[in-house]
Short mmCIF file of C-alpha atoms in Angstrom, two decimals:
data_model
loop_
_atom_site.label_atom_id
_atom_site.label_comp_id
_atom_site.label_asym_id
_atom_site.label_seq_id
_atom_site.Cartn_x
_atom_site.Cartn_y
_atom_site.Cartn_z
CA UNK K 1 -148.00 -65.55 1.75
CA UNK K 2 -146.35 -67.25 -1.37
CA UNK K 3 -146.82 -64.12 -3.44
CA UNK K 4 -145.33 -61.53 -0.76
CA UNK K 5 -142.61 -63.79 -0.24
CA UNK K 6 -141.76 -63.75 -4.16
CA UNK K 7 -141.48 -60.24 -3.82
CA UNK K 8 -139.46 -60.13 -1.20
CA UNK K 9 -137.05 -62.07 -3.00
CA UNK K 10 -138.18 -59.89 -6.11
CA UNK K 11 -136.69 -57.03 -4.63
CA UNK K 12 -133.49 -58.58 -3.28
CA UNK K 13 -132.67 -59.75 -6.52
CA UNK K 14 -133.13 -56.13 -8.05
CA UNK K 15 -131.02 -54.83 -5.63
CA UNK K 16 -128.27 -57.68 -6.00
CA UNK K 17 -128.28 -56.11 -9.76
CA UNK K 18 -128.04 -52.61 -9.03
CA UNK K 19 -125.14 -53.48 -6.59
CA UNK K 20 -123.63 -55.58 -9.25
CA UNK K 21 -124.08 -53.06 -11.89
CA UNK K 22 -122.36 -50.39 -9.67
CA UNK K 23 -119.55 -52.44 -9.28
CA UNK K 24 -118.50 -53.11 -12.82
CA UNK K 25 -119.05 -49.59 -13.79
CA UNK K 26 -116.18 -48.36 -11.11
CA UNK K 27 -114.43 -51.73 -12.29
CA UNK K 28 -114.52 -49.80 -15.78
CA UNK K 29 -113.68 -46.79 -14.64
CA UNK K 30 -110.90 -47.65 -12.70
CA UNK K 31 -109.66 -49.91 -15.28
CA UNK K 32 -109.84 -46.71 -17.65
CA UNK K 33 -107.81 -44.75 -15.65
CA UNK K 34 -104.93 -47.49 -14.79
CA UNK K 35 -104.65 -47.71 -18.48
CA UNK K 36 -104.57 -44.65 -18.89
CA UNK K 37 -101.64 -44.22 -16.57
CA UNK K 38 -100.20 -46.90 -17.88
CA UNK K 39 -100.17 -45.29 -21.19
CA UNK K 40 -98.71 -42.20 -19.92
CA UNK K 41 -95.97 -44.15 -17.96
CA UNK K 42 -95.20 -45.78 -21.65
CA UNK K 43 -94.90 -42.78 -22.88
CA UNK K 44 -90.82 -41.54 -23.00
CA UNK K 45 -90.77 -38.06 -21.03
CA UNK K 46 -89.28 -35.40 -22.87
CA UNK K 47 -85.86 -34.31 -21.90
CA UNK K 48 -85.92 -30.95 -19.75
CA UNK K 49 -82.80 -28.32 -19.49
CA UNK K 50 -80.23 -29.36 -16.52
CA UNK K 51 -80.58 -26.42 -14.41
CA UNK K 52 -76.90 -27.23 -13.03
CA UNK K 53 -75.27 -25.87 -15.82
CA UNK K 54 -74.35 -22.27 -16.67
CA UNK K 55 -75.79 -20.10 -19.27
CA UNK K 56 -73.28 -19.44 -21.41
CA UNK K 57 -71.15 -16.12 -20.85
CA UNK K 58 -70.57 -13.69 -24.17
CA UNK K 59 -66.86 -13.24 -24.72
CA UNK K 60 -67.49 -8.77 -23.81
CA UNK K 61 -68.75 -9.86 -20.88
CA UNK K 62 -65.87 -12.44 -20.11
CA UNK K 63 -63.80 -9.80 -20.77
CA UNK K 64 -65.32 -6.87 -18.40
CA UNK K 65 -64.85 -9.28 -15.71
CA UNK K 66 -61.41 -10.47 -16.27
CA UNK K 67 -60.50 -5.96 -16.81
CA UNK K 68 -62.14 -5.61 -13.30
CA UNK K 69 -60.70 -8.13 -11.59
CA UNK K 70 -57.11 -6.42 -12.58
CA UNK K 71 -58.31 -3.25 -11.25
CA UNK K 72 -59.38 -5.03 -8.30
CA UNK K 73 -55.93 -6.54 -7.24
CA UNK K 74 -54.14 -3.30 -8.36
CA UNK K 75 -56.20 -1.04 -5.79
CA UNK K 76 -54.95 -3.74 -3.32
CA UNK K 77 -51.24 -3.46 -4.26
CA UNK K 78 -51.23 0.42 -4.61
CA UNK K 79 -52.62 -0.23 -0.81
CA UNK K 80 -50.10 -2.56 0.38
CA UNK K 81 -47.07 -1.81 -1.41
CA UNK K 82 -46.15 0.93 0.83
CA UNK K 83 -46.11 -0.73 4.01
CA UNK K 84 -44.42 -3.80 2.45
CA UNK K 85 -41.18 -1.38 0.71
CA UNK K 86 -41.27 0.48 4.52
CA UNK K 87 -41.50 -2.51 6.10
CA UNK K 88 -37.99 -4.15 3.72
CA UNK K 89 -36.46 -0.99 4.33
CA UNK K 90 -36.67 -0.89 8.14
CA UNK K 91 -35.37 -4.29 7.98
CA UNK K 92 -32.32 -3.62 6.06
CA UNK K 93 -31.39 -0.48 7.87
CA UNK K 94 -31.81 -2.70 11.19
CA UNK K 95 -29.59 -5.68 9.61
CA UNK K 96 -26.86 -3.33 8.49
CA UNK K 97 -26.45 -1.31 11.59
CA UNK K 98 -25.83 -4.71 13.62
CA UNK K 99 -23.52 -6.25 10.84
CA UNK K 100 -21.79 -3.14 11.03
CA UNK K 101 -21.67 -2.34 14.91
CA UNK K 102 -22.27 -5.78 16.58
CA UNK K 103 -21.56 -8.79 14.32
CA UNK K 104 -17.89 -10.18 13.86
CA UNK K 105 -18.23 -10.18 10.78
CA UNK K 106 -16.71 -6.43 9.91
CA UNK K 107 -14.50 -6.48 13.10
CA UNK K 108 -10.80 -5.72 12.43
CA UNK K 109 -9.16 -8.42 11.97
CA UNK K 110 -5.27 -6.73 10.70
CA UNK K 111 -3.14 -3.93 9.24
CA UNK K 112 -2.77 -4.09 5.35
CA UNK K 113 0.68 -2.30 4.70
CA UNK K 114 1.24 -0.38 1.25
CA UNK K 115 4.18 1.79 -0.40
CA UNK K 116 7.26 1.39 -1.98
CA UNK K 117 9.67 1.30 1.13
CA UNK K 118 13.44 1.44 1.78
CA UNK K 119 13.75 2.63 4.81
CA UNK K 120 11.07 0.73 6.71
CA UNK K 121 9.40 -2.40 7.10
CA UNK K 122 5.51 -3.07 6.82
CA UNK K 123 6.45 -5.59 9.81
CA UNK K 124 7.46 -1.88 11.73
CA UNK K 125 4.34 -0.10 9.85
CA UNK K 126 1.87 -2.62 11.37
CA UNK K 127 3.67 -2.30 14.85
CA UNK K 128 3.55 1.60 15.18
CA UNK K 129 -0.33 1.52 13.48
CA UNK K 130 -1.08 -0.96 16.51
CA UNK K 131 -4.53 -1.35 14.92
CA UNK K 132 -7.51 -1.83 17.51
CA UNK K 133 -8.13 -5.29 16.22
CA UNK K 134 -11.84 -6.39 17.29
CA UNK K 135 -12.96 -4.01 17.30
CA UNK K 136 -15.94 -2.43 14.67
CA UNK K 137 -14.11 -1.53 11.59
CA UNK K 138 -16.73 1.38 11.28
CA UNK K 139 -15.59 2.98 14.44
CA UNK K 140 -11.52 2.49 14.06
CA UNK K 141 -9.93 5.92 14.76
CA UNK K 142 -7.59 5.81 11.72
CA UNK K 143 -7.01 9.45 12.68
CA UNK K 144 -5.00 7.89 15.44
CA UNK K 145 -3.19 4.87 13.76
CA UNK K 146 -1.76 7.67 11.38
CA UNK K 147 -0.52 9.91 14.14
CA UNK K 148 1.03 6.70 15.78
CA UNK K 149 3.46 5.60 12.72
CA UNK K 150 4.38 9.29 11.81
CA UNK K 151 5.20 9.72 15.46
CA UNK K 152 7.18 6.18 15.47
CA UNK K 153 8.37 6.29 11.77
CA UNK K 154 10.41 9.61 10.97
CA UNK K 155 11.27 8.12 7.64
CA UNK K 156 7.72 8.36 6.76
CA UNK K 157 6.82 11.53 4.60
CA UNK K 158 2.92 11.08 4.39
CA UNK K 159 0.63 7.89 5.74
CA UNK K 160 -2.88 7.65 4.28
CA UNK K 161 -5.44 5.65 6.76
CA UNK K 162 -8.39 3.92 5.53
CA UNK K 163 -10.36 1.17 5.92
CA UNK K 164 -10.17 -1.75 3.62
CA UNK K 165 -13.51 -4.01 3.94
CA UNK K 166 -14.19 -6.65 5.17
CA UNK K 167 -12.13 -7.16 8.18
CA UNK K 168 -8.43 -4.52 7.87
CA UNK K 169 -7.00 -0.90 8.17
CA UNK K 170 -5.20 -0.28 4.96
CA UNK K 171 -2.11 2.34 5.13
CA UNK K 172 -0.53 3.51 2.46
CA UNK K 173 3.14 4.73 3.49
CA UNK K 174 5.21 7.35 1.22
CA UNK K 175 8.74 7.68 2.54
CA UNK K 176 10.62 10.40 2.44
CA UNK K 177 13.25 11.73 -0.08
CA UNK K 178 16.52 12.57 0.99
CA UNK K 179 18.30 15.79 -0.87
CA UNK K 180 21.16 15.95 1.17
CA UNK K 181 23.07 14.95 3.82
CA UNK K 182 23.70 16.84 7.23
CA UNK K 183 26.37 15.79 9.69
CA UNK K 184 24.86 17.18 13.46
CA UNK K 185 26.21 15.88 16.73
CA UNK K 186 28.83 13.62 14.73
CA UNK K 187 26.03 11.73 13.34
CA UNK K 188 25.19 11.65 9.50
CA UNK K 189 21.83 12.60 9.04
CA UNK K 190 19.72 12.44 5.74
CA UNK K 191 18.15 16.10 5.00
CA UNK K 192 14.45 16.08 2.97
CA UNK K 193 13.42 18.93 0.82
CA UNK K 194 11.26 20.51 3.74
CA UNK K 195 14.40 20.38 6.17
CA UNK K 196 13.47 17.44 7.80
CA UNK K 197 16.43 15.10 9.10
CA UNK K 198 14.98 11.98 9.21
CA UNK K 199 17.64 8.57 8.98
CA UNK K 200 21.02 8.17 10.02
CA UNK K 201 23.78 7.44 7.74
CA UNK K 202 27.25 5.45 8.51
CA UNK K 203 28.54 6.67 5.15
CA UNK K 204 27.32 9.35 2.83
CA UNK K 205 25.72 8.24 -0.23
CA UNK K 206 27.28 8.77 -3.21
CA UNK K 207 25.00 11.48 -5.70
CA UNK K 208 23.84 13.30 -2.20
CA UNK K 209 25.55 16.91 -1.32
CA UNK K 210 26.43 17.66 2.06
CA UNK K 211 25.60 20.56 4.23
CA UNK K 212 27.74 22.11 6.51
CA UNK K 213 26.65 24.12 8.97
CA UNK K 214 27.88 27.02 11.59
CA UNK K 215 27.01 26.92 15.34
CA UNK K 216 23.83 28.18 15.80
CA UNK K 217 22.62 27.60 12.79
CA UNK K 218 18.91 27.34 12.97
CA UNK K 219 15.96 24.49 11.55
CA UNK K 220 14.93 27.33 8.82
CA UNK K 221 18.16 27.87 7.29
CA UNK K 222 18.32 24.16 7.13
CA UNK K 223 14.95 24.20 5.23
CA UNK K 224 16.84 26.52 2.29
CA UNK K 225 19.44 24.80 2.45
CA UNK K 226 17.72 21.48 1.55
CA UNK K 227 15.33 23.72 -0.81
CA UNK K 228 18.21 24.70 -2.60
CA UNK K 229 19.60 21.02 -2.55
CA UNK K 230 16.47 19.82 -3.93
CA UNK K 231 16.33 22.21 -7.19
CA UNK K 232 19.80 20.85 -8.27
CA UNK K 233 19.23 18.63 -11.25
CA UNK K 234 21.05 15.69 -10.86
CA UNK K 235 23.84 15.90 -13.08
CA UNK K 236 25.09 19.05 -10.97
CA UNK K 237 24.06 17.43 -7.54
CA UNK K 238 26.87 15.12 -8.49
CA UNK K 239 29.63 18.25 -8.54
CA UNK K 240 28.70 19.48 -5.55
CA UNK K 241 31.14 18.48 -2.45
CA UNK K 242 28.71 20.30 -0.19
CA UNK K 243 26.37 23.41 0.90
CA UNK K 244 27.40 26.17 3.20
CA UNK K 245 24.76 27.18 4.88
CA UNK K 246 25.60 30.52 7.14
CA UNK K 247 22.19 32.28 7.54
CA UNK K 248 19.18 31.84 5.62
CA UNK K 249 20.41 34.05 2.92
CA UNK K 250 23.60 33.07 2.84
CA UNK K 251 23.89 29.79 0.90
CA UNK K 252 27.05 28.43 -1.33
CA UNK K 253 27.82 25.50 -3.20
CA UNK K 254 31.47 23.95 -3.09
CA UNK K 255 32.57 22.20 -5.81
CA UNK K 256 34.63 18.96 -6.53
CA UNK K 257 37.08 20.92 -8.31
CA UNK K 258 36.95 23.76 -5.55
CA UNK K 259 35.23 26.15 -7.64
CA UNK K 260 32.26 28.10 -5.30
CA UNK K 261 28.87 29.24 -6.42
CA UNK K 262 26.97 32.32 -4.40
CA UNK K 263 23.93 31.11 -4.70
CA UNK K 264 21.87 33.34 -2.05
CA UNK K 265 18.95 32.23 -0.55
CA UNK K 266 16.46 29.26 -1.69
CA UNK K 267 14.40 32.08 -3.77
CA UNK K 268 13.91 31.37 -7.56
CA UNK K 269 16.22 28.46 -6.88
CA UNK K 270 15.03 26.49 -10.29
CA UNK K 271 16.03 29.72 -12.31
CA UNK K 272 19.42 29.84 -10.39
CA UNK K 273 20.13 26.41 -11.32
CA UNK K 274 19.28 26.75 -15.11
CA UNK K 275 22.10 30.25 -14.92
CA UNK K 276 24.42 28.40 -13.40
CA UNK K 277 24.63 25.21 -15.74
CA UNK K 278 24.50 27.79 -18.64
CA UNK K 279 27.52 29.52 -16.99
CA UNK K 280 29.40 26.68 -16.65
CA UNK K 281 29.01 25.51 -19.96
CA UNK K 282 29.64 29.50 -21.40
CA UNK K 283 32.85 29.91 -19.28
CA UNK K 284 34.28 26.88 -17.78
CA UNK K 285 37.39 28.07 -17.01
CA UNK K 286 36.73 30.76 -13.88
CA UNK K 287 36.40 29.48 -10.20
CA UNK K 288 33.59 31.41 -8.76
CA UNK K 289 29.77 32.25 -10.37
CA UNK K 290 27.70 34.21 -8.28
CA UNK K 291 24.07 33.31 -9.43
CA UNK K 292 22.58 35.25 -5.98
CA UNK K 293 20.59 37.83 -8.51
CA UNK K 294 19.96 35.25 -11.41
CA UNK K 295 19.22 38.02 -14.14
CA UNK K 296 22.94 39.41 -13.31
CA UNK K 297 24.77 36.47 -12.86
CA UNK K 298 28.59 37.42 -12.32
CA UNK K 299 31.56 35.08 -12.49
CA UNK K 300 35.41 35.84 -11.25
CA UNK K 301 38.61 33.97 -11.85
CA UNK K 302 39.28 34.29 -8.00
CA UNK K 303 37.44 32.15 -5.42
CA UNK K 304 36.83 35.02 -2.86
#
């Protein structure tokens, strides 16, 4: 019994060894290994590329992008530019037309009165024009404001209507010229070169012929007889007392020192006056030239 029971505990003890053995050698082993991780962990990794930055872009390429980029945007414009220059347009046209037609601002707002006048008064110019005033200057009928001051202002040769922006009708007056004087009715009456009787006088100007006229004597024989006033030069308007006017054709001159010139009718009446002032100089002496034909001028010591 001794001897089996030694070998019992024989055979415990060999396996107590084994076990033992076994253990150390995976204490080894592991021990190995943590030193070799250790050894690795001691070891300073080497540095690796960032993969957050770019590669690095050749200065061609840099430049291919930057051309088509340009193209890029300029397709856009050549897109857009059309609608945005219709679209501007459209909005200006619509802004003028209601500045123009609806705003106050371009609404008349007076007369503006020009000319060298004698006769008249821009305070009567602006009361004949009797400008619409508020309404659109674009739209003023300055057809009619003319009408209106050469109806109201005989005096007034010619009236030029326009409008003078912002806010006023301009009108330009040009008064007419008197050439002689007329008496009709009893009344004085300046005479223009076209025969129009325009302003009353309460004494004849000095410088200014008259013309005397017969019963029945007719608005065109006044219009030669002013014609022929009109082509006296001045010097010789001064001799002149007055005009006889009979019938269109037959036109005289009376002078101061009651000498007569036949002068016709108002034909070549610039030629007539050059004849007669060369007559007068040539012969001073007779009392009647008849310049009626000027290239046969004839002169008479008797009156008749």
């Amino acid at each position: 019994m001794a001897e089996k029971g030694s070998g019992v505990e024989t055979e415990i003890a060999e396996a107590l060894e084994i076990a033992q053995s076994a253990s150390g050698e995976r204490e080894i082993d592991l021990g190995s290994e943590e030193a070799k991780a250790g050894a690795e962990s001691s070891a300073e990794p080497e540095p690796e590329e960032s993969q957050d930055e770019p590669a690095p872009v050749d200065p061609a390429t840099l430049k291919s992008r930057k051309a088509f980029a340009r193209r890029q945007w300029r397709r856009r414009w050549l897109a857009w530019r059309y609608l945005i220059v219709g679209t501007l347009v459209i909005a200006l046209l619509l802004g003028g037309i209601w500045a123009v037609y609806f705003s106050t601002w371009l609404q008349v707002k007076g007369t503006s009165v020009h000319g060298s006048m004698k006769m008249t008064s821009a305070k009567e110019v602006v009361e004949f024009a009797a400008v619409p005033v508020g309404e659109p200057l674009a739209t003023a009928d300055l057809e009619a404001v003319q009408v209106r001051v050469l109806n109201g202002l005989p005096m007034v040769r010619s009236v030029n209507v326009s409008r003078e922006w912002p806010d006023k009708i301009r009108v330009d007056v040009t008064e007419r010229t008197p050439v002689a004087v007329v008496s009709i009715g009893g009344r004085l009456r300046a005479l223009d070169e076209t025969g129009t009787v325009f302003w009353d006088y309460k004494k004849a100007p000095s410088g200014l012929p008259m013309v005397n006229t017969v019963t029945g004597t007719n608005s065109d024989a006044l219009r030669e007889a002013a014609a022929v006033a009109s082509a006296l030069p001045a010097s010789l308007a001064k001799r002149v007392d007055h005009v006889e006017v009979t019938t269109v054709d037959s036109i005289s001159l009376e002078l101061r020192n009651d000498k007569r010139v036949v002068w016709g009718s108002s034909a070549q009446s610039d030629t007539k006056a050059d004849v007669l002032v060369a007559l007068m100089k040539a012969e001073p002496d007779v009392a009647r030239y008849d310049v009626s034909v000027p290239g046969q001028p004839v002169t008479s010591k008797s009156v008749d």
